[in-house]
CSV table of C-alpha atoms in Angstrom, one decimal:
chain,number,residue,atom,x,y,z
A,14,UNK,CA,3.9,-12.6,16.4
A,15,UNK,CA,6.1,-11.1,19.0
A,16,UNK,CA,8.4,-8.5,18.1
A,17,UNK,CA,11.8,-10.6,18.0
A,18,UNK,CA,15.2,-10.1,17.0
A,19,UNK,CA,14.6,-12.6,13.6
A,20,UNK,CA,11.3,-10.1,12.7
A,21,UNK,CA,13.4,-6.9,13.3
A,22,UNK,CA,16.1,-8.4,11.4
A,23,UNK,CA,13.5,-9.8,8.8
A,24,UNK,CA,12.0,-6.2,8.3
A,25,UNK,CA,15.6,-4.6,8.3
A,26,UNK,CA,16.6,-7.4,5.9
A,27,UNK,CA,13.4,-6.9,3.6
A,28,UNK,CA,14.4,-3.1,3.2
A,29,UNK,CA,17.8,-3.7,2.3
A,30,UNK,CA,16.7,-6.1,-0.3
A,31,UNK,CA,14.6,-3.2,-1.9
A,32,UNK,CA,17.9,-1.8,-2.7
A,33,UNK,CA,16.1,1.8,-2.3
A,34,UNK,CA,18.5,3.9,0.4
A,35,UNK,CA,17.7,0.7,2.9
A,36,UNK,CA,19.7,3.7,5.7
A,37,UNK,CA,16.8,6.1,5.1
A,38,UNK,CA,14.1,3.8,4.9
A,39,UNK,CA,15.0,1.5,8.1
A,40,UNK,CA,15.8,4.7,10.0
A,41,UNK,CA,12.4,5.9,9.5
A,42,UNK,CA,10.3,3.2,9.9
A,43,UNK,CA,12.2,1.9,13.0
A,44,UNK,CA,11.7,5.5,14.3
A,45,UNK,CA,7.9,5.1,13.7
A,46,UNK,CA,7.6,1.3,15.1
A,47,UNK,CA,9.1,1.9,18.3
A,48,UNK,CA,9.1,-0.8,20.8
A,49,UNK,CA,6.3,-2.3,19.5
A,50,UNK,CA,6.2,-6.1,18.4
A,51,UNK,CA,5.8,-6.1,14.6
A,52,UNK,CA,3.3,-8.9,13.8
A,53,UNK,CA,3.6,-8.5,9.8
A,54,UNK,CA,5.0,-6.5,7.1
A,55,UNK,CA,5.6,-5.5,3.2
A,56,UNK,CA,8.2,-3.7,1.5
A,57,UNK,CA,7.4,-2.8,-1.9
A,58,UNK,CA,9.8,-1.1,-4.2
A,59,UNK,CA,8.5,-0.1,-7.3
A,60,UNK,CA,10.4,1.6,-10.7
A,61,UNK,CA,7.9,4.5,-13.0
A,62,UNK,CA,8.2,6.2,-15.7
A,63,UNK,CA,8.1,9.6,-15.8
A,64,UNK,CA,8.5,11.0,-19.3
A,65,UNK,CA,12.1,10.7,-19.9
A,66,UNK,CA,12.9,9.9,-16.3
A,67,UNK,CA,13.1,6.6,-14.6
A,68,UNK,CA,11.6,7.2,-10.8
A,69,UNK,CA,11.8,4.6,-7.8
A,70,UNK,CA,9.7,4.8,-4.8
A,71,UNK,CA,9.6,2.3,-1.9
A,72,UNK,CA,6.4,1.6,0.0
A,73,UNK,CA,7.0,-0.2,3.7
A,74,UNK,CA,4.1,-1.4,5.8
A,75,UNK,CA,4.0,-2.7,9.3
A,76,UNK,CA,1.7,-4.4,11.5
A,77,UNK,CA,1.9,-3.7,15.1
A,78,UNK,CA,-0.6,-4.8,18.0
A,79,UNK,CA,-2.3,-1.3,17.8
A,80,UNK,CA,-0.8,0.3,14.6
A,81,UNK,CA,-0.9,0.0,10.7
A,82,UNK,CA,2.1,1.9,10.0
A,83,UNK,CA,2.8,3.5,6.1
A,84,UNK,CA,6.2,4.6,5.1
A,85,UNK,CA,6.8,6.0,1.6
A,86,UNK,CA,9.9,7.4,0.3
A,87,UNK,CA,10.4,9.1,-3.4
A,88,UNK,CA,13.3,9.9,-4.6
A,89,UNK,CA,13.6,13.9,-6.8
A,90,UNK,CA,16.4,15.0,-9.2
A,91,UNK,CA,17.7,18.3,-8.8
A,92,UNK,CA,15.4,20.9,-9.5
A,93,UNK,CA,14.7,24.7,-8.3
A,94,UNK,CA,14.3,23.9,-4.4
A,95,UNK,CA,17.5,21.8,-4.3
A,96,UNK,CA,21.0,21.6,-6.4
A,97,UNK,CA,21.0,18.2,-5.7
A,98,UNK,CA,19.0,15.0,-5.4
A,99,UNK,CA,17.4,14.2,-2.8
A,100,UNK,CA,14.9,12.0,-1.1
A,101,UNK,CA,11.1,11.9,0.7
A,102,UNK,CA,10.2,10.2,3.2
A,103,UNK,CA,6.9,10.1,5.4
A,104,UNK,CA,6.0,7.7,8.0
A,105,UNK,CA,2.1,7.8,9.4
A,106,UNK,CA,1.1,6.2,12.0
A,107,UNK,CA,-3.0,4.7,12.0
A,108,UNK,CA,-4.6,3.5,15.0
A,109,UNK,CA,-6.0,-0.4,14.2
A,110,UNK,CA,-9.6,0.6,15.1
A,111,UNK,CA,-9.5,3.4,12.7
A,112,UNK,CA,-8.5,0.8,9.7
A,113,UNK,CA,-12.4,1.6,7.9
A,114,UNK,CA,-11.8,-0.6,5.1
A,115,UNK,CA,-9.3,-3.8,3.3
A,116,UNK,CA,-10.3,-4.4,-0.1
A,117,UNK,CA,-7.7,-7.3,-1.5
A,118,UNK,CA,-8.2,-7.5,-5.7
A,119,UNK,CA,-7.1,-10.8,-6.9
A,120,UNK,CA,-6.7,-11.0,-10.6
A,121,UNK,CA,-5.9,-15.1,-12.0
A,122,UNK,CA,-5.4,-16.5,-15.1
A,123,UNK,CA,-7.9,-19.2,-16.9
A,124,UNK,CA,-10.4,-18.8,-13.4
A,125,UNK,CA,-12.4,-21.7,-15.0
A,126,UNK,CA,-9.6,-24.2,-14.0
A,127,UNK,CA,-8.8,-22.3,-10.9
A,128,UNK,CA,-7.4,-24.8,-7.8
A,129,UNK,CA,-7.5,-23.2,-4.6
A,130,UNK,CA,-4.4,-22.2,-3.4
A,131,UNK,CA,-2.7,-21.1,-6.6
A,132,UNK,CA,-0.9,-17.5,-6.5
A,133,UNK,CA,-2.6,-15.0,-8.2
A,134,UNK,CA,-1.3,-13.0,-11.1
A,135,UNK,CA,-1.7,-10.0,-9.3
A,136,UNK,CA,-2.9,-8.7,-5.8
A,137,UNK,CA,-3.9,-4.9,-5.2
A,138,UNK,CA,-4.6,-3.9,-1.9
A,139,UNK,CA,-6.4,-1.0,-0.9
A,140,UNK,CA,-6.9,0.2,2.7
A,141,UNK,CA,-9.1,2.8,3.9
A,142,UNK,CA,-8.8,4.9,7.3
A,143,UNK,CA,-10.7,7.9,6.4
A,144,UNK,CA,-7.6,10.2,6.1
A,145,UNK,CA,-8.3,10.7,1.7
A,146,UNK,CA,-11.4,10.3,0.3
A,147,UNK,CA,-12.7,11.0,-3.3
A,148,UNK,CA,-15.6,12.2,-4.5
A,149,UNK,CA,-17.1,11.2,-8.0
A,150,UNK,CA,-20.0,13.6,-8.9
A,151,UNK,CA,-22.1,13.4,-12.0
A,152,UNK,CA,-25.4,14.8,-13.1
A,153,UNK,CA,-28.2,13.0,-12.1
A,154,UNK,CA,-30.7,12.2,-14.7
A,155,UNK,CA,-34.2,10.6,-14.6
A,156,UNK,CA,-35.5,7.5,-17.1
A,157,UNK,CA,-37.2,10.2,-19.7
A,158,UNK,CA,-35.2,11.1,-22.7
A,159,UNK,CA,-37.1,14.1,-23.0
A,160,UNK,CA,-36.4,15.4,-19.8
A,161,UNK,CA,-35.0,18.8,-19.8
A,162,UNK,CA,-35.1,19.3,-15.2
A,163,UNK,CA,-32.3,19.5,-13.0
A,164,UNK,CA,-32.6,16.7,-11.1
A,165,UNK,CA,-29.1,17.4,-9.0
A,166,UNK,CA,-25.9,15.1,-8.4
A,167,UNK,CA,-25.3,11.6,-7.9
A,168,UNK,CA,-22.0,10.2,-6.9
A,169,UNK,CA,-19.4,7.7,-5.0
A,170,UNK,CA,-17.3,8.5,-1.8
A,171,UNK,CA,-14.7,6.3,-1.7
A,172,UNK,CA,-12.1,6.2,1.3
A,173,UNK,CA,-8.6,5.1,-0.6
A,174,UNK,CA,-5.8,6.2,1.6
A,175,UNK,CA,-3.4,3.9,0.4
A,176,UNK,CA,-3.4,1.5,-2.7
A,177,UNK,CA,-0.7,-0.9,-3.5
A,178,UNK,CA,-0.6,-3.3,-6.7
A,179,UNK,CA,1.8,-6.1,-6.7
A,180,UNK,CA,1.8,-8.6,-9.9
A,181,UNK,CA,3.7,-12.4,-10.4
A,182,UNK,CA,5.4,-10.6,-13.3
A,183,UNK,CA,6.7,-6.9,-12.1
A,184,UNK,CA,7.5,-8.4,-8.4
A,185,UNK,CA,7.9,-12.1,-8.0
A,186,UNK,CA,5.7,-14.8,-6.5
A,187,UNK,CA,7.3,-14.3,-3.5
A,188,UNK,CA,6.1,-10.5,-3.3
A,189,UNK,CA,2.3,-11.5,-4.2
A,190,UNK,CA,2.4,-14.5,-1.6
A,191,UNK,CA,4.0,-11.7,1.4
A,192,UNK,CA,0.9,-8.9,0.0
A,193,UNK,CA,-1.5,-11.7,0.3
A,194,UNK,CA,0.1,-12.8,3.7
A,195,UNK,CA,0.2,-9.1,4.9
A,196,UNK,CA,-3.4,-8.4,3.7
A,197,UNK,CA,-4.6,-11.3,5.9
A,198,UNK,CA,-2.9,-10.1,9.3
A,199,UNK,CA,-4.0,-7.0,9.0
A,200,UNK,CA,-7.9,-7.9,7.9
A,201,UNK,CA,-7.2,-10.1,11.1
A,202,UNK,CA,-6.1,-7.4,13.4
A,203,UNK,CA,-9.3,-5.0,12.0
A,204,UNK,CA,-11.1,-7.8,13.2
A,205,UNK,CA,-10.8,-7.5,16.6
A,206,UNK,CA,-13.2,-5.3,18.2
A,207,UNK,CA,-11.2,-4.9,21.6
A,208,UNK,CA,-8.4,-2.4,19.6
């Protein structure tokens, strides 16, 4: 999709909806986008718990021709480093062809009468670029109980740079359809070679 006044104003309009400083966030993510026609994008604003604190965070991202673009901002309470409140906000930039990975979880209810087409209860999407990855070690062991050698490590490497959960229940339908929607552009994008 060309980058159009209705998608700028879409994006722009999606932010504001969040309700999370929609000033900061737009500013920022504009500031990383450019001129660059946006083909898709999620904004997810999400509330924690942090012992007795409530804590918001808003997650934006954007499809371009040659970018995956990731905007998070966090908001702090006063603390040591500042007398006041105050905001986060980081923007990064990933090249398409760098995009290693798109993993999109799907959790329904009752999956023996599942109909094609019905919204899932939840959608977590995972993305990998190779920018985090995680390392599970454990000690390797062989199939004798009695086996008292050191027989080394064995472990996972997984590449999870970003991870984002949206459910029917905590967002809307509406969220988990624009996930699913924004999952699919961007597995679509990843799948041209040519980037």
């Amino acid at each position: 999709m060309a980058k159009t006044s209705t998608t700028t104003q879409g994006l722009r309009a999606a932010i504001e909806r969040s309700g999370y400083y929609p000033a900061l966030v737009a500013e920022a993510v504009e500031a990383a986008v450019g001129g660059e026609p946006i083909r898709s994008y999620l904004v997810h604003q999400e509330t924690t718990f942090d012992q007795n604190e409530v804590r918001r965070h808003v997650t934006v991202l954007v499809l371009t021709d040659n970018r995956f673009i990731v905007s998070h901002t966090d908001e702090q309470a006063a603390d040591t480093t500042s007398p006041t409140p105050y905001a986060t906000t980081s923007t990064e930039s990933v090249k398409i062809g760098r995009i290693s990975s798109i993993v999109v979880s799907r959790v329904v209810a009752n999956p023996e009468s599942y109909k094609p087409g019905t919204l899932p209860r939840e959608v977590v999407l995972t993305i990998g670029w190779g920018a985090v990855s995680r390392i599970d070690l454990e000690p390797a062991a062989c199939g004798d109980p009695n086996c008292e050698a050191d027989h080394g490590y064995t472990g996972n490497s997984t590449a999870d740079d970003l991870s984002l959960r949206v459910s029917e229940a905590g967002d809307g339908p509406e969220t988990v359809r624009e996930a699913l929607a924004f999952a699919q552009a961007l597995s679509e994008a990843t799948a041209d070679t040519t980037r």
